[in-house]
């Protein structure tokens, strides 16, 4: 895994200034809930690594990014939705794409709407009077570049006819098959620097789309398969980890002590140990 990452610096051009733009953009957004309400979105170190990995590598002599697909898996409450919401906004507003079409997709409108609401809340913190962005119930538009974002779901999409620039597939572990992912990725064919992002927690279905995709990602990390367009960040416990060992919880909770608290995890672990159904 480390060798694959280091190999990118030999094969491709690393342009940190490009990733700096994304980090600086995200830093201008402000949180609107919880203890961080009103504070600027300050990326944690692992989140910066994700941003620099996605936006920093370019094919030599071109303006085409290497990364086109993202698989991001980590436990609940670790801020993955906030991070991809901020990335979606960057792609719609500041990536230099005229007519950028950005989507939040999931198995249901309710699930997709979670990420959308976070985008809408971020927008409100920088444009409270709606002078720059038009915010509707399931749509945000940025008329300056004729760009917009919208909510889609597997129960509302024949999805043909889209021209996606960036989309996020949320909680992919509940997807029965790859049809939604396939339709959205195939809609990006006319774009130079598109991005398709999967974010998910771990699930129970070992025969579904997400687990199969995850297995492919692990094979890429292990060098069994090759696909440099795929960025992968899997935060998980190792199979032989003791669930009671608090020192290991950070493996699946990279935001431990920040967005997710140790006492919360202690409660969840205790419930699981006391009730086998959990």
Coordinates of C-alpha atoms in Angstrom, one line a residue:
X1 CA 0.0 0.0 0.0
X2 CA 2.7 2.5 0.9
X3 CA 4.7 1.5 -2.2
X4 CA 1.7 2.3 -4.4
X5 CA 1.4 5.7 -2.8
X6 CA 5.1 6.6 -3.1
X7 CA 5.1 5.3 -6.7
X8 CA 2.7 8.1 -7.6
X9 CA 5.4 10.7 -7.0
X10 CA 7.5 9.0 -9.7
X11 CA 4.8 8.4 -12.2
X12 CA 2.8 11.6 -11.9
X13 CA 3.2 15.3 -11.2
X14 CA 2.4 16.3 -7.7
X15 CA 1.0 19.8 -7.6
X16 CA 0.4 20.8 -3.9
X17 CA -0.8 24.3 -4.9
X18 CA -3.9 22.6 -6.6
X19 CA -4.7 20.8 -3.4
X20 CA -4.0 24.0 -1.4
X21 CA -6.9 25.6 -3.2
X22 CA -9.3 22.9 -2.0
X23 CA -8.0 23.1 1.6
X24 CA -8.3 26.9 1.6
X25 CA -11.8 26.8 0.1
X26 CA -13.0 24.3 2.7
X27 CA -11.5 26.5 5.4
X28 CA -13.8 29.3 4.4
X29 CA -16.9 27.2 5.2
X30 CA -18.3 27.2 8.7
X31 CA -20.0 24.5 10.7
X32 CA -23.6 25.1 11.7
X33 CA -24.3 22.5 14.4
X34 CA -22.9 21.1 17.6
X35 CA -19.9 22.3 19.5
X36 CA -18.2 23.5 16.3
X37 CA -21.1 25.8 15.3
X38 CA -19.8 29.0 13.8
X39 CA -16.3 27.8 13.5
X40 CA -14.4 27.4 10.3
X41 CA -14.0 24.0 8.8
X42 CA -10.4 23.1 9.8
X43 CA -9.4 19.8 8.2
X44 CA -7.8 17.1 10.4
X45 CA -4.5 15.7 9.3
X46 CA -6.0 12.5 7.8
X47 CA -8.6 14.7 5.9
X48 CA -5.8 16.8 4.5
X49 CA -4.1 13.6 3.3
X50 CA -7.3 12.6 1.5
X51 CA -7.6 16.0 -0.1
X52 CA -4.0 16.1 -1.3
X53 CA -4.2 12.6 -2.6
X54 CA -7.3 13.3 -4.7
X55 CA -6.5 16.8 -5.9
X56 CA -2.7 16.8 -6.0
X57 CA -1.7 14.3 -8.6
X58 CA -1.8 15.1 -12.3
X59 CA -0.9 13.3 -15.5
X60 CA 2.5 14.7 -16.7
X61 CA 2.2 17.7 -19.0
X62 CA -1.6 17.9 -18.7
X63 CA -4.3 19.4 -16.5
X64 CA -6.0 16.1 -15.9
X65 CA -6.1 14.7 -12.4
X66 CA -5.1 11.1 -11.8
X67 CA -7.9 10.4 -9.4
X68 CA -11.4 9.9 -10.8
X69 CA -12.9 7.5 -8.3
X70 CA -12.8 7.6 -4.5
X71 CA -13.7 4.8 -2.0
X72 CA -13.8 6.1 1.6
X73 CA -14.8 3.8 4.4
X74 CA -14.8 4.7 8.1
X75 CA -17.0 4.5 11.1
X76 CA -19.9 6.7 12.0
X77 CA -19.5 10.1 13.5
X78 CA -16.0 10.6 11.9
X79 CA -17.0 13.5 9.7
X80 CA -17.0 11.8 6.3
X81 CA -20.2 13.4 5.2
X82 CA -19.0 16.9 6.1
X83 CA -15.8 16.3 4.2
X84 CA -17.4 15.1 1.0
X85 CA -20.1 17.9 1.2
X86 CA -17.3 20.4 1.2
X87 CA -15.6 18.6 -1.7
X88 CA -18.9 18.7 -3.6
X89 CA -19.2 22.4 -3.1
X90 CA -15.6 23.0 -4.2
X91 CA -16.3 21.0 -7.4
X92 CA -19.4 23.0 -8.1
X93 CA -18.0 26.4 -7.3
X94 CA -14.2 26.6 -7.6
X95 CA -12.8 23.8 -9.7
X96 CA -13.0 25.8 -12.9
X97 CA -15.7 23.7 -14.6
X98 CA -18.5 25.7 -16.3
X99 CA -21.8 24.0 -16.1
X100 CA -20.7 21.6 -13.3
X101 CA -23.4 19.2 -12.4
X102 CA -23.0 17.7 -8.9
X103 CA -25.2 15.0 -7.3
X104 CA -25.8 13.3 -4.0
X105 CA -27.1 9.8 -4.6
X106 CA -28.1 7.0 -2.3
X107 CA -30.6 4.2 -2.0
X108 CA -33.3 6.7 -0.8
X109 CA -33.9 10.4 -1.0
X110 CA -33.7 10.7 2.7
X111 CA -30.2 9.3 2.9
X112 CA -29.0 11.4 0.0
X113 CA -30.6 14.4 1.6
X114 CA -28.3 14.2 4.6
X115 CA -25.3 15.3 2.5
X116 CA -27.4 17.8 0.7
X117 CA -28.5 19.5 3.9
X118 CA -24.9 19.8 5.0
X119 CA -24.0 21.4 1.7
X120 CA -27.0 23.8 2.1
X121 CA -26.0 24.7 5.7
X122 CA -22.4 25.4 4.5
X123 CA -23.7 27.7 1.8
X124 CA -25.9 29.6 4.3
X125 CA -22.8 30.4 6.4
X126 CA -21.1 32.1 3.5
X127 CA -24.1 33.5 1.7
X128 CA -26.8 34.0 4.3
X129 CA -28.9 36.4 2.2
X130 CA -28.9 34.2 -0.9
X131 CA -27.2 36.8 -3.2
X132 CA -24.8 34.3 -4.8
X133 CA -26.5 30.9 -4.5
X134 CA -30.1 29.9 -5.0
X135 CA -31.1 27.3 -2.4
X136 CA -34.2 25.2 -3.0
X137 CA -35.4 22.1 -1.1
X138 CA -33.4 19.6 -3.3
X139 CA -31.3 21.8 -5.5
X140 CA -28.6 24.5 -5.1
X141 CA -27.6 26.5 -8.1
X142 CA -24.6 28.8 -8.8
X143 CA -25.6 31.0 -11.7
X144 CA -22.1 32.5 -12.1
X145 CA -20.9 29.3 -13.8
X146 CA -24.4 27.8 -14.6
X147 CA -23.5 25.0 -12.1
X148 CA -25.8 23.2 -9.7
X149 CA -26.2 20.3 -7.3
X150 CA -29.1 18.0 -6.8
X151 CA -30.4 15.0 -4.8
X152 CA -30.9 11.7 -6.6
X153 CA -31.8 8.2 -5.4
X154 CA -32.2 4.8 -6.7
X155 CA -36.0 5.0 -6.3
X156 CA -36.2 8.2 -8.4
X157 CA -33.7 7.6 -11.2
X158 CA -33.8 6.2 -14.6
X159 CA -30.7 8.4 -14.4
X160 CA -30.0 8.4 -18.2
X161 CA -29.4 11.9 -19.5
X162 CA -27.3 13.2 -16.7
X163 CA -23.9 14.8 -17.3
X164 CA -22.3 14.5 -13.8
X165 CA -19.1 16.3 -12.9
X166 CA -19.0 15.1 -9.4
X167 CA -21.2 12.8 -7.4
X168 CA -21.3 11.2 -4.0
X169 CA -22.8 7.7 -3.4
X170 CA -23.6 7.7 0.3
X171 CA -23.8 4.5 2.5
X172 CA -23.0 2.3 -0.5
X173 CA -23.2 -0.8 1.7
X174 CA -27.0 -0.8 1.4
X175 CA -26.9 -0.8 -2.4
X176 CA -28.2 -4.1 -3.8
X177 CA -26.2 -3.9 -7.0
X178 CA -23.9 -1.6 -9.0
X179 CA -26.6 -0.1 -11.2
X180 CA -26.7 3.3 -9.5
X181 CA -22.9 3.6 -9.5
X182 CA -22.7 2.4 -13.1
X183 CA -25.3 4.9 -14.4
X184 CA -23.6 7.8 -12.6
X185 CA -20.0 7.0 -13.7
X186 CA -21.2 6.5 -17.3
X187 CA -22.7 10.0 -17.2
X188 CA -19.2 11.5 -16.7
X189 CA -17.8 10.6 -20.1
X190 CA -17.7 14.1 -21.5
X191 CA -15.9 15.6 -18.4
X192 CA -12.1 16.1 -18.2
X193 CA -11.7 16.0 -14.4
X194 CA -14.8 14.2 -13.1
X195 CA -15.0 12.7 -9.6
X196 CA -17.2 9.8 -8.4
X197 CA -17.1 9.3 -4.6
X198 CA -18.2 6.4 -2.5
X199 CA -18.5 6.9 1.2
X200 CA -19.8 4.2 3.5
X201 CA -19.6 2.6 6.9
X202 CA -19.1 -1.1 7.2
X203 CA -22.1 -3.3 6.4
X204 CA -23.2 -6.9 6.7
X205 CA -23.9 -7.8 3.1
X206 CA -20.9 -9.8 1.9
X207 CA -22.5 -10.4 -1.5
X208 CA -23.5 -6.9 -2.5
X209 CA -22.0 -4.2 -4.7
X210 CA -20.1 -2.4 -1.9
X211 CA -18.3 -5.4 -0.5
X212 CA -17.3 -6.5 -4.1
X213 CA -16.0 -3.0 -4.8
X214 CA -14.1 -3.0 -1.5
X215 CA -12.5 -6.3 -2.3
X216 CA -11.3 -4.8 -5.6
X217 CA -9.9 -1.8 -3.8
X218 CA -7.9 -4.0 -1.4
X219 CA -6.5 -5.9 -4.4
X220 CA -5.4 -2.6 -5.9
X221 CA -3.7 -1.6 -2.7
X222 CA -2.0 -5.0 -2.5
X223 CA -0.8 -4.7 -6.1
X224 CA -2.9 -7.7 -7.4
X225 CA -4.8 -5.3 -9.7
X226 CA -3.8 -1.9 -11.1
X227 CA -6.0 1.2 -11.3
X228 CA -4.3 4.5 -10.5
X229 CA -7.6 6.4 -11.1
X230 CA -8.9 4.9 -7.9
X231 CA -8.1 6.5 -4.5
X232 CA -8.8 4.3 -1.5
X233 CA -9.1 5.2 2.2
X234 CA -10.3 2.3 4.4
X235 CA -10.2 2.9 8.1
X236 CA -11.0 -0.3 9.9
X237 CA -10.0 -2.7 12.7
X238 CA -7.7 -5.6 11.8
X239 CA -9.4 -9.0 12.1
X240 CA -7.4 -10.0 15.2
X241 CA -7.9 -6.7 17.1
X242 CA -9.4 -6.9 20.5
X243 CA -12.6 -4.9 20.6
X244 CA -11.9 -3.8 24.2
X245 CA -8.5 -2.3 23.4
X246 CA -9.1 1.4 23.3
X247 CA -5.7 2.1 21.8
X248 CA -6.8 0.5 18.6
X249 CA -10.1 2.2 18.1
X250 CA -8.4 5.0 16.1
X251 CA -7.9 2.5 13.3
X252 CA -11.6 2.8 12.3
X253 CA -12.1 6.2 13.9
X254 CA -9.5 8.6 12.6
X255 CA -11.4 11.5 14.1
X256 CA -11.2 10.0 17.6
X257 CA -11.2 12.8 20.2
X258 CA -12.5 15.4 17.6
X259 CA -15.8 14.5 16.0
X260 CA -16.2 11.2 17.7
X261 CA -15.7 10.9 21.5
X262 CA -14.2 8.0 23.3
X263 CA -17.1 7.8 25.8
X264 CA -19.5 7.4 22.9
X265 CA -17.5 4.5 21.6
X266 CA -17.3 3.0 25.0
X267 CA -21.1 3.0 25.2
X268 CA -21.5 1.4 21.7
X269 CA -18.9 -1.3 22.6
X270 CA -20.6 -2.1 25.9
X271 CA -24.0 -2.4 24.2
X272 CA -22.5 -4.7 21.6
X273 CA -20.8 -6.9 24.2
X274 CA -24.0 -7.1 26.3
X275 CA -26.3 -7.8 23.4
X276 CA -25.2 -10.2 20.7
X277 CA -27.8 -8.9 18.2
X278 CA -25.9 -5.6 18.2

